[in-house]
CSV table of N, CA and C in Angstrom, one decimal:
chain,number,residue,atom,x,y,z
S,481,MET,N,39.6,13.4,49.3
S,481,MET,CA,39.7,12.7,48.5
S,481,MET,C,38.9,11.0,48.1
S,482,LYS,N,38.9,11.0,49.0
S,482,LYS,CA,39.0,8.8,49.2
S,482,LYS,C,37.6,9.4,48.1
S,483,LYS,N,36.9,10.0,49.0
S,483,LYS,CA,34.7,9.7,48.8
S,483,LYS,C,35.2,10.0,46.8
S,484,SER,N,36.0,10.7,45.7
S,484,SER,CA,35.6,10.9,44.4
S,484,SER,C,36.4,10.5,44.7
S,485,LYS,N,37.5,9.1,45.1
S,485,LYS,CA,38.2,7.9,43.9
S,485,LYS,C,37.2,6.7,44.6
S,486,LEU,N,36.8,6.2,45.1
S,486,LEU,CA,35.3,6.3,45.6
S,486,LEU,C,34.6,6.3,44.5
S,487,ILE,N,34.0,7.7,43.7
S,487,ILE,CA,33.2,7.2,43.1
S,487,ILE,C,32.6,8.1,42.0
S,488,VAL,N,34.3,8.1,42.1
S,488,VAL,CA,35.0,8.0,39.9
S,488,VAL,C,34.8,5.7,39.9
S,489,SER,N,35.8,5.4,40.9
S,489,SER,CA,35.8,3.8,40.4
S,489,SER,C,33.3,2.6,40.4
S,490,CYS,N,32.7,3.7,41.7
S,490,CYS,CA,32.0,2.4,41.5
S,490,CYS,C,31.6,3.2,40.3
S,491,LEU,N,30.7,4.7,39.4
S,491,LEU,CA,31.4,5.4,38.4
S,491,LEU,C,31.7,3.8,36.8
S,492,ALA,N,33.0,3.1,36.8
S,492,ALA,CA,33.1,3.3,36.2
S,492,ALA,C,33.7,1.8,36.6
S,493,ALA,N,32.9,1.4,36.8
S,493,ALA,CA,32.9,0.2,37.2
S,493,ALA,C,30.7,-0.5,37.4
S,494,LEU,N,29.7,0.9,36.8
S,494,LEU,CA,28.5,0.5,36.9
S,494,LEU,C,28.9,0.5,35.2
S,495,THR,N,29.6,1.8,34.5
S,495,THR,CA,29.2,1.6,33.0
S,495,THR,C,30.7,0.0,32.2
S,496,LEU,N,30.8,-0.7,33.3
S,496,LEU,CA,31.7,-1.6,32.8
S,496,LEU,C,31.0,-2.4,33.2
S,497,VAL,N,30.3,-2.5,34.0
S,497,VAL,CA,28.7,-2.9,34.3
S,497,VAL,C,27.9,-3.8,32.4
S,498,CYS,N,27.4,-2.1,33.1
S,498,CYS,CA,26.0,-2.1,32.0
S,498,CYS,C,26.8,-2.0,29.9
S,499,THR,N,28.6,-2.0,30.5
S,499,THR,CA,28.3,-2.8,28.6
S,499,THR,C,29.2,-4.4,28.4
S,500,VAL,N,28.9,-4.6,30.0
S,500,VAL,CA,29.5,-6.0,29.2
S,500,VAL,C,28.2,-6.8,29.7
S,501,ALA,N,27.3,-7.2,30.4
S,501,ALA,CA,26.3,-6.9,30.7
S,501,ALA,C,24.8,-7.8,29.3
S,502,PRO,N,24.5,-8.1,29.4
S,502,PRO,CA,23.4,-8.5,28.1
S,502,PRO,C,22.7,-8.0,28.2
S,503,CYS,N,21.9,-7.3,26.7
S,503,CYS,CA,21.3,-6.6,27.2
S,503,CYS,C,19.5,-7.4,26.7
S,504,CYS,N,19.0,-6.4,27.6
S,504,CYS,CA,17.4,-7.2,28.3
S,504,CYS,C,16.3,-7.3,26.6
S,505,THR,N,16.7,-6.9,25.2
S,505,THR,CA,15.8,-6.9,24.3
S,505,THR,C,16.6,-7.2,23.6
S,506,HIS,N,15.8,-8.2,22.9
S,506,HIS,CA,15.8,-8.7,21.6
S,506,HIS,C,15.7,-8.2,20.4
S,507,ALA,N,15.7,-9.0,18.8
S,507,ALA,CA,15.3,-8.7,18.1
S,507,ALA,C,14.3,-9.5,17.9
S,508,ASP,N,14.5,-10.8,18.6
S,508,ASP,CA,12.7,-11.4,18.4
S,508,ASP,C,11.9,-10.2,19.0
S,509,ALA,N,11.7,-9.5,19.8
S,509,ALA,CA,11.1,-8.8,19.9
S,509,ALA,C,10.9,-8.2,19.7
S,510,ASN,N,10.4,-7.1,18.8
S,510,ASN,CA,10.4,-5.7,17.8
S,510,ASN,C,10.3,-7.0,16.9
S,511,VAL,N,9.9,-8.4,16.7
S,511,VAL,CA,8.8,-8.7,14.8
S,511,VAL,C,7.0,-9.1,16.0
S,512,THR,N,6.3,-8.2,15.1
S,512,THR,CA,5.1,-8.2,15.5
S,512,THR,C,4.5,-10.0,14.6
S,513,THR,N,3.6,-9.8,14.5
S,513,THR,CA,2.5,-11.9,14.0
S,513,THR,C,1.3,-10.9,13.7
S,514,GLN,N,1.5,-11.6,12.3
S,514,GLN,CA,-0.2,-10.6,11.8
S,514,GLN,C,-0.5,-13.0,11.5
S,515,GLU,N,-2.3,-12.1,11.9
S,515,GLU,CA,-3.5,-13.1,12.3
S,515,GLU,C,-3.1,-13.4,10.8
S,516,VAL,N,-3.6,-14.2,9.6
S,516,VAL,CA,-4.2,-15.0,8.4
S,516,VAL,C,-6.2,-15.8,8.7
S,517,THR,N,-6.6,-14.9,8.3
S,517,THR,CA,-7.2,-15.6,8.3
S,517,THR,C,-8.1,-16.4,7.2
S,518,ALA,N,-8.8,-17.5,6.7
S,518,ALA,CA,-8.7,-17.8,5.2
S,518,ALA,C,-10.5,-17.0,4.9
S,519,ILE,N,-10.1,-17.3,3.4
S,519,ILE,CA,-12.5,-16.4,2.7
S,519,ILE,C,-12.5,-17.9,2.1
S,520,GLY,N,-12.9,-18.7,2.8
S,520,GLY,CA,-14.2,-19.1,2.0
S,520,GLY,C,-15.1,-18.7,1.0
S,521,ASN,N,-15.5,-19.1,0.5
S,521,ASN,CA,-17.0,-19.2,-0.8
S,521,ASN,C,-18.2,-18.6,-0.7
S,522,SER,N,-17.5,-17.0,-0.3
S,522,SER,CA,-18.5,-16.2,0.3
S,522,SER,C,-18.2,-14.8,-0.7
S,523,ASP,N,-19.3,-14.0,-0.3
S,523,ASP,CA,-19.3,-12.7,-1.5
S,523,ASP,C,-18.7,-11.5,-1.1
S,524,GLU,N,-17.4,-12.2,0.7
S,524,GLU,CA,-16.3,-11.5,1.0
S,524,GLU,C,-15.5,-11.0,1.0
S,525,GLY,N,-15.5,-12.0,-0.4
S,525,GLY,CA,-14.1,-12.6,-0.8
S,525,GLY,C,-13.9,-11.0,-1.6
S,526,ILE,N,-12.9,-11.9,-2.4
S,526,ILE,CA,-12.3,-10.2,-3.5
S,526,ILE,C,-13.3,-10.4,-4.6
S,527,MET,N,-12.7,-9.3,-5.6
S,527,MET,CA,-14.2,-8.3,-5.7
S,527,MET,C,-12.7,-7.6,-6.8
S,528,PRO,N,-14.5,-8.5,-8.0
S,528,PRO,CA,-13.2,-7.5,-9.5
S,528,PRO,C,-14.2,-6.0,-9.8
S,529,LEU,N,-12.3,-5.3,-10.7
S,529,LEU,CA,-11.8,-4.0,-10.7
S,529,LEU,C,-12.8,-3.7,-11.6
S,530,SER,N,-12.8,-4.3,-12.8
S,530,SER,CA,-14.2,-4.6,-13.4
S,530,SER,C,-15.5,-4.8,-13.9
S,531,ASP,N,-16.0,-4.6,-14.7
S,531,ASP,CA,-17.3,-5.6,-15.0
S,531,ASP,C,-16.8,-7.2,-15.7
S,532,ASP,N,-17.9,-8.3,-16.0
S,532,ASP,CA,-17.2,-9.3,-16.6
S,532,ASP,C,-18.7,-8.6,-17.7
S,533,ILE,N,-18.2,-8.3,-18.9
S,533,ILE,CA,-19.5,-8.6,-19.7
S,533,ILE,C,-19.3,-9.2,-21.5
S,534,ARG,N,-20.1,-10.3,-20.9
S,534,ARG,CA,-19.8,-11.1,-22.5
S,534,ARG,C,-20.8,-11.1,-23.0
S,535,TYR,N,-20.6,-11.9,-24.7
S,535,TYR,CA,-21.9,-11.9,-26.2
S,535,TYR,C,-22.0,-13.0,-25.2
S,536,VAL,N,-23.9,-14.0,-25.4
S,536,VAL,CA,-24.7,-14.5,-25.1
S,536,VAL,C,-25.7,-14.6,-26.5
S,537,TYR,N,-25.3,-15.8,-27.3
S,537,TYR,CA,-25.7,-15.7,-28.2
S,537,TYR,C,-26.9,-17.0,-27.7
S,538,LYS,N,-27.9,-16.8,-29.5
S,538,LYS,CA,-28.7,-17.3,-29.1
S,538,LYS,C,-29.5,-17.5,-31.0
S,539,LYS,N,-30.2,-18.6,-31.3
S,539,LYS,CA,-31.1,-19.1,-31.9
S,539,LYS,C,-31.7,-19.1,-32.2
S,540,THR,N,-33.1,-18.9,-33.0
S,540,THR,CA,-34.3,-18.8,-32.9
S,540,THR,C,-34.5,-19.8,-34.1
S,541,GLU,N,-36.2,-20.6,-33.9
S,541,GLU,CA,-36.8,-21.3,-34.8
S,541,GLU,C,-37.0,-20.7,-35.9
S,542,ASP,N,-36.2,-19.8,-36.4
S,542,ASP,CA,-35.7,-19.9,-38.3
S,542,ASP,C,-35.2,-19.6,-38.4
S,543,GLY,N,-34.0,-20.5,-37.7
S,543,GLY,CA,-32.5,-20.8,-38.3
S,543,GLY,C,-31.1,-18.8,-38.0
S,544,HIS,N,-32.2,-18.1,-38.0
S,544,HIS,CA,-31.0,-16.7,-37.6
S,544,HIS,C,-30.4,-16.8,-35.4
S,545,MET,N,-29.0,-16.9,-35.7
S,545,MET,CA,-28.8,-16.8,-35.1
S,545,MET,C,-27.9,-14.7,-34.0
S,546,TYR,N,-28.1,-15.1,-32.7
S,546,TYR,CA,-28.5,-13.3,-32.1
S,546,TYR,C,-26.9,-13.2,-30.6
S,547,LYS,N,-26.8,-12.7,-31.3
S,547,LYS,CA,-25.8,-12.1,-30.1
S,547,LYS,C,-26.3,-10.4,-28.5
S,548,ARG,N,-26.3,-10.8,-28.2
S,548,ARG,CA,-26.5,-9.3,-27.4
S,548,ARG,C,-25.1,-9.6,-25.1
S,549,LEU,N,-25.0,-7.6,-25.8
S,549,LEU,CA,-23.5,-7.9,-23.9
S,549,LEU,C,-24.6,-8.3,-23.2
S,550,TYR,N,-23.9,-9.0,-22.2
S,550,TYR,CA,-24.9,-9.0,-20.8
S,550,TYR,C,-23.7,-9.3,-19.8
S,551,ASN,N,-23.9,-7.8,-18.5
S,551,ASN,CA,-23.1,-7.7,-17.7
S,551,ASN,C,-23.2,-9.0,-16.8
S,552,PHE,N,-22.3,-9.4,-16.7
S,552,PHE,CA,-22.6,-10.5,-15.4
S,552,PHE,C,-22.4,-11.1,-14.1
S,553,SER,N,-21.8,-9.3,-13.5
S,553,SER,CA,-21.5,-8.9,-11.8
S,553,SER,C,-22.9,-8.1,-11.8
S,554,LYS,N,-23.3,-7.3,-12.4
S,554,LYS,CA,-24.7,-6.5,-12.1
S,554,LYS,C,-26.0,-7.9,-12.7
S,555,GLY,N,-26.1,-8.4,-12.9
S,555,GLY,CA,-26.3,-9.2,-13.4
S,555,GLY,C,-28.1,-8.7,-14.7
S,556,MET,N,-27.6,-7.6,-15.7
S,556,MET,CA,-28.1,-7.3,-16.1
S,556,MET,C,-28.0,-6.6,-17.7
S,557,TRP,N,-29.0,-6.4,-18.7
S,557,TRP,CA,-28.6,-6.2,-20.4
S,557,TRP,C,-28.1,-5.3,-20.4
S,558,VAL,N,-26.9,-5.3,-21.4
S,558,VAL,CA,-25.6,-4.4,-21.5
S,558,VAL,C,-27.1,-4.0,-23.2
S,559,GLY,N,-26.5,-4.9,-24.0
S,559,GLY,CA,-27.1,-3.8,-24.9
S,559,GLY,C,-28.7,-4.2,-25.7
S,560,ASP,N,-29.0,-4.3,-26.7
S,560,ASP,CA,-29.6,-5.3,-27.7
S,560,ASP,C,-29.3,-6.5,-28.5
S,561,TRP,N,-30.6,-7.1,-29.1
S,561,TRP,CA,-29.8,-8.1,-29.9
S,561,TRP,C,-29.6,-8.3,-30.7
S,562,ILE,N,-28.2,-8.4,-31.6
S,562,ILE,CA,-27.7,-7.9,-32.8
S,562,ILE,C,-27.5,-9.7,-33.2
S,563,GLN,N,-28.5,-9.7,-35.1
S,563,GLN,CA,-28.4,-11.0,-35.6
S,563,GLN,C,-27.4,-10.5,-36.3
S,564,ILE,N,-26.2,-11.5,-36.8
S,564,ILE,CA,-25.4,-13.0,-37.2
S,564,ILE,C,-25.4,-13.3,-37.7
S,565,LYS,N,-26.4,-14.0,-37.7
S,565,LYS,CA,-26.3,-14.9,-39.4
S,565,LYS,C,-27.9,-14.5,-39.9
């Protein structure tokens, strides 16, 4: 009978200590940090999702104006020269 009272009291004391004692894990321990690196002016930066296509204009010696589409992303002409004036 003495041994069972001793075991019950030890278990009760252990339970009390475990519930009252501060926990060793903190909320900050679960936070992960991300390392951010700066991207310079290199080609590894932001890539556009669509091509940059714009008109290029030229004026000839005889006074005519022409326009032509140029793909600035790929560095190539898209169509033929079109006279506009």
